[in-house]
């Protein structure tokens, strides 16, 4: 941590986590002023920001198209699963009560 004695009352300390400047009163040992760290730019220029927005739009459209296709195929998939379960139920009919372990006692 970088400490620096100022002409005013208190010490200035640089936060190692976020980079903010904190002014601390040595008598009460409390923070009396806070200067936030400068914000980092997400994009260097407008062109890269526009490119990222276009890529995000394309990704979102692709995910939406996949979900639409999944909804179209959903009925046929559920029908196929039902037919398979129905066929298995016909092949092995119900034999009565299920076996339970505590019935042996």
PDB file of C-alpha atoms in Angstrom:
ATOM      1  CA  UNK A   1       0.000   0.000   0.000  1.00  0.00           C
ATOM      2  CA  UNK A   2       1.348   3.398  -0.902  1.00  0.00           C
ATOM      3  CA  UNK A   3       1.131   5.965   1.881  1.00  0.00           C
ATOM      4  CA  UNK A   4       1.688   9.647   1.381  1.00  0.00           C
ATOM      5  CA  UNK A   5       1.561  12.393   4.022  1.00  0.00           C
ATOM      6  CA  UNK A   6      -0.346  15.407   2.731  1.00  0.00           C
ATOM      7  CA  UNK A   7      -0.344  19.000   3.920  1.00  0.00           C
ATOM      8  CA  UNK A   8      -3.920  18.445   4.988  1.00  0.00           C
ATOM      9  CA  UNK A   9      -4.916  16.218   7.863  1.00  0.00           C
ATOM     10  CA  UNK A  10      -4.623  12.516   7.097  1.00  0.00           C
ATOM     11  CA  UNK A  11      -2.851  10.020   4.925  1.00  0.00           C
ATOM     12  CA  UNK A  12      -3.602   9.107   1.333  1.00  0.00           C
ATOM     13  CA  UNK A  13      -3.586   5.376   0.682  1.00  0.00           C
ATOM     14  CA  UNK A  14      -3.938   3.686  -2.700  1.00  0.00           C
ATOM     15  CA  UNK A  15      -6.251   0.672  -2.561  1.00  0.00           C
ATOM     16  CA  UNK A  16      -4.365  -2.316  -4.011  1.00  0.00           C
ATOM     17  CA  UNK A  17      -7.599  -4.000  -5.118  1.00  0.00           C
ATOM     18  CA  UNK A  18      -9.501  -1.319  -7.008  1.00  0.00           C
ATOM     19  CA  UNK A  19      -6.948   1.500  -7.319  1.00  0.00           C
ATOM     20  CA  UNK A  20      -9.054   4.071  -5.454  1.00  0.00           C
ATOM     21  CA  UNK A  21      -7.388   6.778  -3.375  1.00  0.00           C
ATOM     22  CA  UNK A  22      -8.463   6.777   0.279  1.00  0.00           C
ATOM     23  CA  UNK A  23      -7.747   9.598   2.736  1.00  0.00           C
ATOM     24  CA  UNK A  24      -7.499   8.273   6.296  1.00  0.00           C
ATOM     25  CA  UNK A  25      -7.569  10.321   9.504  1.00  0.00           C
ATOM     26  CA  UNK A  26      -4.670   9.115  11.709  1.00  0.00           C
ATOM     27  CA  UNK A  27      -6.392  10.069  14.962  1.00  0.00           C
ATOM     28  CA  UNK A  28      -9.729   8.332  14.469  1.00  0.00           C
ATOM     29  CA  UNK A  29      -8.377   5.798  11.952  1.00  0.00           C
ATOM     30  CA  UNK A  30     -11.382   6.267   9.685  1.00  0.00           C
ATOM     31  CA  UNK A  31     -11.745   7.061   6.011  1.00  0.00           C
ATOM     32  CA  UNK A  32     -12.515  10.743   5.579  1.00  0.00           C
ATOM     33  CA  UNK A  33     -12.384  10.954   1.760  1.00  0.00           C
ATOM     34  CA  UNK A  34     -12.599   8.576  -1.171  1.00  0.00           C
ATOM     35  CA  UNK A  35     -11.550   9.202  -4.756  1.00  0.00           C
ATOM     36  CA  UNK A  36     -12.608   6.356  -7.085  1.00  0.00           C
ATOM     37  CA  UNK A  37     -10.151   4.879  -9.536  1.00  0.00           C
ATOM     38  CA  UNK A  38     -10.419   6.040 -13.139  1.00  0.00           C
ATOM     39  CA  UNK A  39     -12.720   3.814 -15.171  1.00  0.00           C
ATOM     40  CA  UNK A  40     -11.108   1.662 -17.807  1.00  0.00           C
ATOM     41  CA  UNK A  41     -12.464   1.918 -21.331  1.00  0.00           C
ATOM     42  CA  UNK A  42     -14.275  -1.140 -22.575  1.00  0.00           C
ATOM     43  CA  UNK A  43     -13.472  -0.328 -26.206  1.00  0.00           C
ATOM     44  CA  UNK A  44     -10.624   1.674 -27.656  1.00  0.00           C
ATOM     45  CA  UNK A  45     -12.630   3.294 -30.434  1.00  0.00           C
ATOM     46  CA  UNK A  46     -16.123   3.522 -31.865  1.00  0.00           C
ATOM     47  CA  UNK A  47     -15.357   1.053 -34.663  1.00  0.00           C
ATOM     48  CA  UNK A  48     -14.469  -1.772 -32.289  1.00  0.00           C
ATOM     49  CA  UNK A  49     -17.577  -1.028 -30.198  1.00  0.00           C
ATOM     50  CA  UNK A  50     -19.778  -1.215 -33.312  1.00  0.00           C
ATOM     51  CA  UNK A  51     -18.099  -4.480 -34.374  1.00  0.00           C
ATOM     52  CA  UNK A  52     -18.722  -5.981 -30.911  1.00  0.00           C
ATOM     53  CA  UNK A  53     -22.378  -4.883 -31.083  1.00  0.00           C
ATOM     54  CA  UNK A  54     -22.798  -6.526 -34.512  1.00  0.00           C
ATOM     55  CA  UNK A  55     -21.192  -9.746 -33.246  1.00  0.00           C
ATOM     56  CA  UNK A  56     -23.490  -9.704 -30.219  1.00  0.00           C
ATOM     57  CA  UNK A  57     -26.527  -9.220 -32.476  1.00  0.00           C
ATOM     58  CA  UNK A  58     -25.446 -12.109 -34.724  1.00  0.00           C
ATOM     59  CA  UNK A  59     -24.901 -14.366 -31.703  1.00  0.00           C
ATOM     60  CA  UNK A  60     -28.309 -13.471 -30.271  1.00  0.00           C
ATOM     61  CA  UNK A  61     -30.027 -14.120 -33.639  1.00  0.00           C
ATOM     62  CA  UNK A  62     -28.266 -17.480 -33.917  1.00  0.00           C
ATOM     63  CA  UNK A  63     -29.411 -18.545 -30.437  1.00  0.00           C
ATOM     64  CA  UNK A  64     -32.971 -17.460 -31.244  1.00  0.00           C
ATOM     65  CA  UNK A  65     -32.960 -19.450 -34.505  1.00  0.00           C
ATOM     66  CA  UNK A  66     -31.751 -22.536 -32.620  1.00  0.00           C
ATOM     67  CA  UNK A  67     -34.546 -22.198 -30.058  1.00  0.00           C
ATOM     68  CA  UNK A  68     -37.163 -21.797 -32.820  1.00  0.00           C
ATOM     69  CA  UNK A  69     -35.845 -24.929 -34.550  1.00  0.00           C
ATOM     70  CA  UNK A  70     -35.912 -26.830 -31.251  1.00  0.00           C
ATOM     71  CA  UNK A  71     -39.562 -25.817 -30.725  1.00  0.00           C
ATOM     72  CA  UNK A  72     -40.465 -27.008 -34.239  1.00  0.00           C
ATOM     73  CA  UNK A  73     -38.904 -30.421 -33.597  1.00  0.00           C
ATOM     74  CA  UNK A  74     -40.234 -30.676 -30.058  1.00  0.00           C
ATOM     75  CA  UNK A  75     -43.604 -32.186 -31.029  1.00  0.00           C
ATOM     76  CA  UNK A  76     -42.061 -34.906 -33.169  1.00  0.00           C
ATOM     77  CA  UNK A  77     -39.507 -35.767 -30.494  1.00  0.00           C
ATOM     78  CA  UNK A  78     -42.162 -35.975 -27.770  1.00  0.00           C
ATOM     79  CA  UNK A  79     -44.399 -38.108 -30.021  1.00  0.00           C
ATOM     80  CA  UNK A  80     -41.507 -40.488 -30.726  1.00  0.00           C
ATOM     81  CA  UNK A  81     -40.742 -40.799 -27.006  1.00  0.00           C
ATOM     82  CA  UNK A  82     -44.403 -41.448 -26.231  1.00  0.00           C
ATOM     83  CA  UNK A  83     -44.658 -44.114 -28.938  1.00  0.00           C
ATOM     84  CA  UNK A  84     -41.527 -45.843 -27.600  1.00  0.00           C
ATOM     85  CA  UNK A  85     -42.839 -45.803 -24.021  1.00  0.00           C
ATOM     86  CA  UNK A  86     -46.244 -47.066 -25.223  1.00  0.00           C
ATOM     87  CA  UNK A  87     -44.573 -49.902 -27.155  1.00  0.00           C
ATOM     88  CA  UNK A  88     -42.512 -50.912 -24.094  1.00  0.00           C
ATOM     89  CA  UNK A  89     -45.631 -50.857 -21.927  1.00  0.00           C
ATOM     90  CA  UNK A  90     -47.427 -53.211 -24.333  1.00  0.00           C
ATOM     91  CA  UNK A  91     -44.470 -55.614 -24.467  1.00  0.00           C
ATOM     92  CA  UNK A  92     -44.138 -55.955 -20.704  1.00  0.00           C
ATOM     93  CA  UNK A  93     -47.607 -55.775 -19.145  1.00  0.00           C
ATOM     94  CA  UNK A  94     -48.118 -54.861 -15.506  1.00  0.00           C
ATOM     95  CA  UNK A  95     -47.656 -57.895 -13.227  1.00  0.00           C
ATOM     96  CA  UNK A  96     -49.466 -56.525 -10.214  1.00  0.00           C
ATOM     97  CA  UNK A  97     -48.181 -54.932  -7.055  1.00  0.00           C
ATOM     98  CA  UNK A  98     -44.569 -53.797  -7.078  1.00  0.00           C
ATOM     99  CA  UNK A  99     -42.186 -55.675  -4.788  1.00  0.00           C
ATOM    100  CA  UNK A 100     -41.254 -53.722  -1.641  1.00  0.00           C
ATOM    101  CA  UNK A 101     -38.482 -54.667   0.785  1.00  0.00           C
ATOM    102  CA  UNK A 102     -40.508 -54.128   3.940  1.00  0.00           C
ATOM    103  CA  UNK A 103     -43.096 -56.671   2.741  1.00  0.00           C
ATOM    104  CA  UNK A 104     -40.512 -59.356   3.587  1.00  0.00           C
ATOM    105  CA  UNK A 105     -40.560 -58.563   7.319  1.00  0.00           C
TER     106      UNK A 105
END
